[in-house]
Amino acid sequence: MARVLSVGITTLDIINQVAAYPSEDDEVRALSQVQRRGGNAANLAVVLSQLGHTVDFAGVLINEPDLALILTEFDQYQIGYAHCPRLQTGKMPTSYITVSSLNGSRTIVHVRDCPELTFDQFAAIDLSGYDWIHFEGRHVPETKRMLAYVAQHHPHLPRSVELEKPREGIMSLTEQASLVMCSKPFAQAMGHNEPESFLQTLTLDNVTCSWGEAGVWGKSAQQIYNVSAVPLNKVVDTLGAGDSLNAGLIHGFLQNNTLRDSLIFANQLAALKCQQHGFSGLGRILDSHHD
């Protein structure tokens, strides 16, 4: 399999499971509470590792007590973190997440006292052994420099970018990307209420847009594809479904699959994630796929 570098953040997720999302000023009892590692780039790394790839994570870590849980999970899934700068002050980003048992929705309040990875820190990484690099579309100026650096020094190294939230200048990150992954909220923030019209406005090749329970869309060589969401009897936990989808897309491309076939696999992987808590065991999808 391939060697992948995932660039972004990792977090401590404190997840409260409730019967249904509370109304404002309600006081409700949680059905359960768990703490686990989160963050888009880190989630993607964990899923790709279970699909058989060798994955490293690159992001800033803070030497404080909550880091221990995060590193334990990285070790559990064999995620390398030797490229991560370690700081002595600050706090690991923390997400307080309310998950509704009624419909699987997740509502997130995020707290952070942790800087983003800088271009200089990224440029110190030896990229020669990697087959793919993935970037969260976060700190736009630094991430843009990282993408340009890879394009200049490793032009044949594929690179993907996730566009989840609108940020100033974020579309400039697509200029050097091999694969662009967009979310429904991002497309809506760009003024589009349906994915096909959003994709038609983009001149990019190999771009996708997930649309929740409606499925996922993609465009390649001016051809637009749609894969309907897998029907589910019960949605357990949607937290990380988008990250699982993106991991499935990268896996498909690494297997030299077409965009359409990659969308089909990624869609099934995201559906599998929605039917369980956490990410453990997602690699079992390979039992029914022989890419």
CSV table of C-alpha atoms in Angstrom, one decimal:
chain,number,residue,atom,x,y,z
A,1,MET,CA,0.0,0.0,0.0
A,2,ALA,CA,0.9,3.7,0.0
A,3,ARG,CA,2.7,6.1,2.3
A,4,VAL,CA,0.5,9.1,3.1
A,5,LEU,CA,1.2,12.4,5.0
A,6,SER,CA,-1.9,14.1,6.6
A,7,VAL,CA,-1.4,17.8,7.5
A,8,GLY,CA,-3.8,19.6,9.8
A,9,ILE,CA,-4.8,19.4,13.5
A,10,THR,CA,-5.6,16.8,16.0
A,11,THR,CA,-7.9,17.4,19.0
A,12,LEU,CA,-9.2,16.0,22.2
A,13,ASP,CA,-12.9,15.2,21.6
A,14,ILE,CA,-15.2,15.1,24.7
A,15,ILE,CA,-18.4,13.5,23.4
A,16,ASN,CA,-21.7,13.5,25.3
A,17,GLN,CA,-24.3,11.1,24.0
A,18,VAL,CA,-27.9,12.4,24.7
A,19,ALA,CA,-31.3,11.0,23.8
A,20,ALA,CA,-32.1,14.1,21.7
A,21,TYR,CA,-30.4,17.5,21.2
A,22,PRO,CA,-31.6,19.7,24.1
A,23,SER,CA,-33.5,23.0,23.7
A,24,GLU,CA,-31.8,26.2,24.8
A,25,ASP,CA,-31.6,26.5,28.6
A,26,ASP,CA,-32.5,22.8,29.1
A,27,GLU,CA,-30.7,20.7,31.6
A,28,VAL,CA,-30.4,17.1,30.4
A,29,ARG,CA,-28.5,14.0,31.5
A,30,ALA,CA,-26.0,12.4,29.1
A,31,LEU,CA,-26.5,8.8,28.3
A,32,SER,CA,-22.7,8.4,28.1
A,33,GLN,CA,-19.5,10.4,27.8
A,34,VAL,CA,-16.3,9.4,26.1
A,35,GLN,CA,-13.0,11.1,25.4
A,36,ARG,CA,-11.1,10.3,22.3
A,37,ARG,CA,-8.7,11.8,19.7
A,38,GLY,CA,-10.3,13.8,16.9
A,39,GLY,CA,-9.5,16.4,14.3
A,40,ASN,CA,-10.1,16.1,10.5
A,41,ALA,CA,-6.6,15.3,9.4
A,42,ALA,CA,-6.1,12.9,12.3
A,43,ASN,CA,-9.4,11.1,11.7
A,44,LEU,CA,-8.5,10.8,8.0
A,45,ALA,CA,-5.1,9.3,9.0
A,46,VAL,CA,-6.7,6.7,11.3
A,47,VAL,CA,-9.1,5.6,8.6
A,48,LEU,CA,-6.4,5.4,5.9
A,49,SER,CA,-4.2,3.3,8.2
A,50,GLN,CA,-7.1,0.8,8.6
A,51,LEU,CA,-7.3,0.6,4.8
A,52,GLY,CA,-3.7,-0.7,4.8
A,53,HIS,CA,-1.7,2.5,4.2
A,54,THR,CA,1.3,3.8,6.2
A,55,VAL,CA,0.3,7.2,7.5
A,56,ASP,CA,2.1,10.0,9.2
A,57,PHE,CA,0.4,13.0,10.8
A,58,ALA,CA,1.9,16.6,10.7
A,59,GLY,CA,0.5,19.1,13.1
A,60,VAL,CA,1.4,21.0,16.2
A,61,LEU,CA,1.3,19.1,19.5
A,62,ILE,CA,1.3,20.7,23.0
A,63,ASN,CA,3.1,18.8,25.8
A,64,GLU,CA,0.3,18.8,28.4
A,65,PRO,CA,-1.8,16.0,30.0
A,66,ASP,CA,-4.4,15.7,27.3
A,67,LEU,CA,-1.8,14.8,24.7
A,68,ALA,CA,-1.3,11.4,26.3
A,69,LEU,CA,-4.7,10.1,25.1
A,70,ILE,CA,-4.1,11.5,21.6
A,71,LEU,CA,-0.7,9.8,21.2
A,72,THR,CA,-2.1,6.5,22.6
A,73,GLU,CA,-4.6,6.4,19.8
A,74,PHE,CA,-2.0,7.4,17.3
A,75,ASP,CA,0.1,4.5,18.5
A,76,GLN,CA,-3.0,2.2,18.5
A,77,TYR,CA,-3.5,2.9,14.7
A,78,GLN,CA,0.2,3.1,13.9
A,79,ILE,CA,0.0,6.8,12.9
A,80,GLY,CA,3.5,8.3,12.8
A,81,TYR,CA,3.9,11.7,14.5
A,82,ALA,CA,7.6,12.3,14.4
A,83,HIS,CA,7.1,15.3,12.2
A,84,CYS,CA,5.0,17.1,14.8
A,85,PRO,CA,6.5,20.2,16.5
A,86,ARG,CA,6.1,19.9,20.3
A,87,LEU,CA,5.4,23.1,22.3
A,88,GLN,CA,5.6,23.6,26.0
A,89,THR,CA,2.9,26.2,26.4
A,90,GLY,CA,-0.7,26.2,25.3
A,91,LYS,CA,-3.4,23.6,25.2
A,92,MET,CA,-4.4,20.8,22.8
A,93,PRO,CA,-7.5,21.9,20.8
A,94,THR,CA,-10.6,20.5,22.5
A,95,SER,CA,-14.0,19.8,20.9
A,96,TYR,CA,-17.1,19.5,23.1
A,97,ILE,CA,-19.5,17.4,21.1
A,98,THR,CA,-23.1,16.6,21.7
A,99,VAL,CA,-24.4,13.6,19.8
A,100,SER,CA,-28.1,12.9,19.5
A,101,SER,CA,-29.2,9.3,19.7
A,102,LEU,CA,-32.5,10.4,18.0
A,103,ASN,CA,-30.9,11.1,14.6
A,104,GLY,CA,-27.1,10.8,15.0
A,105,SER,CA,-26.5,14.6,14.6
A,106,ARG,CA,-23.4,16.0,16.2
A,107,THR,CA,-23.1,19.6,17.5
A,108,ILE,CA,-19.6,20.9,18.2
A,109,VAL,CA,-18.1,23.7,20.4
A,110,HIS,CA,-14.4,24.0,19.7
A,111,VAL,CA,-11.8,25.6,22.0
A,112,ARG,CA,-8.2,26.1,20.9
A,113,ASP,CA,-5.0,27.6,22.3
A,114,CYS,CA,-2.6,25.9,19.8
A,115,PRO,CA,-0.9,27.5,16.7
A,116,GLU,CA,-1.2,26.0,13.2
A,117,LEU,CA,1.7,24.3,11.6
A,118,THR,CA,3.9,26.8,9.8
A,119,PHE,CA,5.4,26.6,6.3
A,120,ASP,CA,8.9,26.4,7.7
A,121,GLN,CA,8.0,23.5,9.9
A,122,PHE,CA,6.4,21.7,7.0
A,123,ALA,CA,9.3,22.4,4.7
A,124,ALA,CA,11.6,20.7,7.1
A,125,ILE,CA,9.9,17.3,6.4
A,126,ASP,CA,11.5,15.0,3.9
A,127,LEU,CA,8.7,14.3,1.4
A,128,SER,CA,10.6,12.0,-0.9
A,129,GLY,CA,9.2,8.8,0.5
A,130,TYR,CA,5.5,9.7,0.3
A,131,ASP,CA,2.9,8.7,-2.3
A,132,TRP,CA,0.2,11.2,-1.3
A,133,ILE,CA,-0.1,14.4,0.9
A,134,HIS,CA,-3.4,15.6,2.3
A,135,PHE,CA,-4.0,19.1,3.6
A,136,GLU,CA,-6.8,20.5,5.8
A,137,GLY,CA,-7.9,23.8,4.3
A,138,ARG,CA,-7.2,25.8,7.4
A,139,HIS,CA,-4.5,28.5,7.7
A,140,VAL,CA,-4.7,29.7,4.1
A,141,PRO,CA,-1.5,31.7,3.7
A,142,GLU,CA,0.7,29.0,5.1
A,143,THR,CA,-1.1,26.1,3.5
A,144,LYS,CA,-0.9,27.8,0.1
A,145,ARG,CA,2.9,28.0,0.5
A,146,MET,CA,3.0,24.3,1.5
A,147,LEU,CA,1.1,23.3,-1.6
A,148,ALA,CA,3.3,25.5,-3.9
A,149,TYR,CA,6.4,24.0,-2.3
A,150,VAL,CA,5.2,20.4,-3.0
A,151,ALA,CA,4.2,21.3,-6.6
A,152,GLN,CA,7.7,22.9,-7.2
A,153,HIS,CA,9.9,20.3,-5.5
A,154,HIS,CA,7.8,17.2,-5.8
A,155,PRO,CA,5.6,17.8,-8.9
A,156,HIS,CA,4.6,14.2,-9.3
A,157,LEU,CA,3.4,13.8,-5.7
A,158,PRO,CA,-0.4,13.9,-5.6
A,159,ARG,CA,-1.9,16.3,-3.0
A,160,SER,CA,-5.5,16.7,-1.8
A,161,VAL,CA,-7.1,19.6,0.0
A,162,GLU,CA,-10.3,19.6,2.1
A,163,LEU,CA,-12.5,22.7,2.0
A,164,GLU,CA,-14.8,22.4,4.9
A,165,LYS,CA,-15.4,26.0,6.1
A,166,PRO,CA,-15.2,29.3,4.1
A,167,ARG,CA,-12.0,31.2,4.9
A,168,GLU,CA,-10.6,34.3,3.2
A,169,GLY,CA,-8.7,33.3,0.1
A,170,ILE,CA,-9.4,29.6,0.6
A,171,MET,CA,-10.2,28.9,-3.1
A,172,SER,CA,-6.5,29.7,-3.9
A,173,LEU,CA,-5.6,26.4,-2.3
A,174,THR,CA,-7.2,24.6,-5.2
A,175,GLU,CA,-4.6,25.9,-7.7
A,176,GLN,CA,-2.0,23.3,-6.8
A,177,ALA,CA,-4.2,20.5,-5.7
A,178,SER,CA,-4.7,17.1,-7.4
A,179,LEU,CA,-8.0,16.4,-5.6
A,180,VAL,CA,-10.3,18.9,-3.9
A,181,MET,CA,-12.9,17.8,-1.4
A,182,CYS,CA,-15.7,20.2,-0.5
A,183,SER,CA,-18.4,20.0,2.2
A,184,LYS,CA,-22.1,20.9,1.9
A,185,PRO,CA,-21.7,23.9,4.3
A,186,PHE,CA,-18.8,25.1,2.2
A,187,ALA,CA,-20.8,25.0,-1.0
A,188,GLN,CA,-23.7,26.7,0.7
A,189,ALA,CA,-21.4,29.4,2.0
A,190,MET,CA,-20.4,29.9,-1.6
A,191,GLY,CA,-24.0,30.6,-2.5
A,192,HIS,CA,-25.1,27.2,-3.8
A,193,ASN,CA,-28.0,25.2,-2.4
A,194,GLU,CA,-27.3,22.1,-4.5
A,195,PRO,CA,-24.0,20.4,-5.3
A,196,GLU,CA,-24.2,20.1,-9.1
A,197,SER,CA,-24.5,23.9,-9.6
A,198,PHE,CA,-21.6,24.4,-7.2
A,199,LEU,CA,-19.4,21.9,-9.1
A,200,GLN,CA,-20.4,23.5,-12.5
A,201,THR,CA,-18.9,26.8,-11.3
A,202,LEU,CA,-15.5,25.3,-10.7
A,203,THR,CA,-12.9,24.8,-13.4
A,204,LEU,CA,-11.1,22.2,-11.3
A,205,ASP,CA,-10.5,18.6,-12.4
A,206,ASN,CA,-11.1,15.9,-9.7
A,207,VAL,CA,-13.3,17.8,-7.2
A,208,THR,CA,-16.0,16.3,-4.9
A,209,CYS,CA,-18.8,17.7,-2.8
A,210,SER,CA,-20.5,15.7,-0.1
A,211,TRP,CA,-24.1,16.4,0.6
A,212,GLY,CA,-25.0,14.4,3.7
A,213,GLU,CA,-28.0,12.1,3.3
A,214,ALA,CA,-28.3,13.1,-0.4
A,215,GLY,CA,-25.0,11.4,-1.2
A,216,VAL,CA,-21.8,12.7,-2.8
A,217,TRP,CA,-21.1,14.4,-6.1
A,218,GLY,CA,-17.8,14.6,-8.1
A,219,LYS,CA,-16.5,16.2,-11.3
A,220,SER,CA,-13.7,14.9,-13.5
A,221,ALA,CA,-12.9,15.9,-17.1
A,222,GLN,CA,-16.1,18.1,-17.1
A,223,GLN,CA,-18.2,15.0,-16.3
A,224,ILE,CA,-20.3,15.2,-13.1
A,225,TYR,CA,-21.1,12.1,-11.1
A,226,ASN,CA,-23.5,11.5,-8.3
A,227,VAL,CA,-23.6,8.5,-5.9
A,228,SER,CA,-26.6,8.3,-3.7
A,229,ALA,CA,-26.2,7.8,0.0
A,230,VAL,CA,-26.4,4.3,1.3
A,231,PRO,CA,-29.8,3.8,3.0
A,232,LEU,CA,-29.4,3.2,6.7
A,233,ASN,CA,-31.9,1.8,9.1
A,234,LYS,CA,-30.2,3.5,12.0
A,235,VAL,CA,-27.7,6.4,12.1
A,236,VAL,CA,-25.6,6.0,15.2
A,237,ASP,CA,-22.9,8.6,15.0
A,238,THR,CA,-22.1,10.9,12.1
A,239,LEU,CA,-19.0,12.4,13.8
A,240,GLY,CA,-16.1,11.8,11.4
A,241,ALA,CA,-18.2,10.6,8.5
A,242,GLY,CA,-16.8,13.3,6.2
A,243,ASP,CA,-13.3,12.4,7.2
A,244,SER,CA,-14.0,8.7,6.4
A,245,LEU,CA,-15.5,9.7,3.0
A,246,ASN,CA,-12.3,11.7,2.2
A,247,ALA,CA,-10.1,8.9,3.3
A,248,GLY,CA,-12.1,6.6,1.0
A,249,LEU,CA,-11.6,8.9,-1.9
A,250,ILE,CA,-7.8,9.1,-1.4
A,251,HIS,CA,-7.7,5.3,-1.1
A,252,GLY,CA,-9.5,5.0,-4.4
A,253,PHE,CA,-7.1,7.3,-6.1
A,254,LEU,CA,-4.2,5.5,-4.7
A,255,GLN,CA,-5.6,2.3,-6.1
A,256,ASN,CA,-5.8,4.0,-9.5
A,257,ASN,CA,-9.6,3.9,-9.5
A,258,THR,CA,-11.7,6.3,-11.5
A,259,LEU,CA,-13.3,9.2,-9.7
A,260,ARG,CA,-16.7,7.5,-9.9
A,261,ASP,CA,-15.5,4.2,-8.5
A,262,SER,CA,-13.7,6.1,-5.7
A,263,LEU,CA,-16.9,8.0,-4.9
A,264,ILE,CA,-18.8,4.7,-4.6
A,265,PHE,CA,-16.2,3.2,-2.3
A,266,ALA,CA,-15.9,6.3,-0.2
A,267,ASN,CA,-19.7,6.6,0.1
A,268,GLN,CA,-19.9,3.0,1.4
A,269,LEU,CA,-17.1,3.7,3.9
A,270,ALA,CA,-18.9,6.8,5.2
A,271,ALA,CA,-22.1,4.8,5.6
A,272,LEU,CA,-20.2,2.2,7.6
A,273,LYS,CA,-18.9,4.9,9.9
A,274,CYS,CA,-22.3,6.3,10.5
A,275,GLN,CA,-23.5,3.0,11.8
A,276,GLN,CA,-21.0,2.9,14.7
A,277,HIS,CA,-19.3,4.9,17.3
A,278,GLY,CA,-15.7,5.9,16.6
A,279,PHE,CA,-13.4,4.6,13.9
A,280,SER,CA,-12.4,1.1,15.1
A,281,GLY,CA,-12.9,-1.7,12.6
A,282,LEU,CA,-13.6,0.4,9.5
A,283,GLY,CA,-10.9,-1.6,7.6
A,284,ARG,CA,-13.4,-4.5,7.4
A,285,ILE,CA,-14.9,-2.8,4.4
A,286,LEU,CA,-12.0,-4.2,2.4
A,287,ASP,CA,-13.4,-7.7,3.1
A,288,SER,CA,-16.1,-7.0,0.4
A,289,HIS,CA,-13.8,-4.9,-1.9
A,290,HIS,CA,-10.8,-6.2,-3.7
A,291,ASP,CA,-9.3,-3.0,-5.1
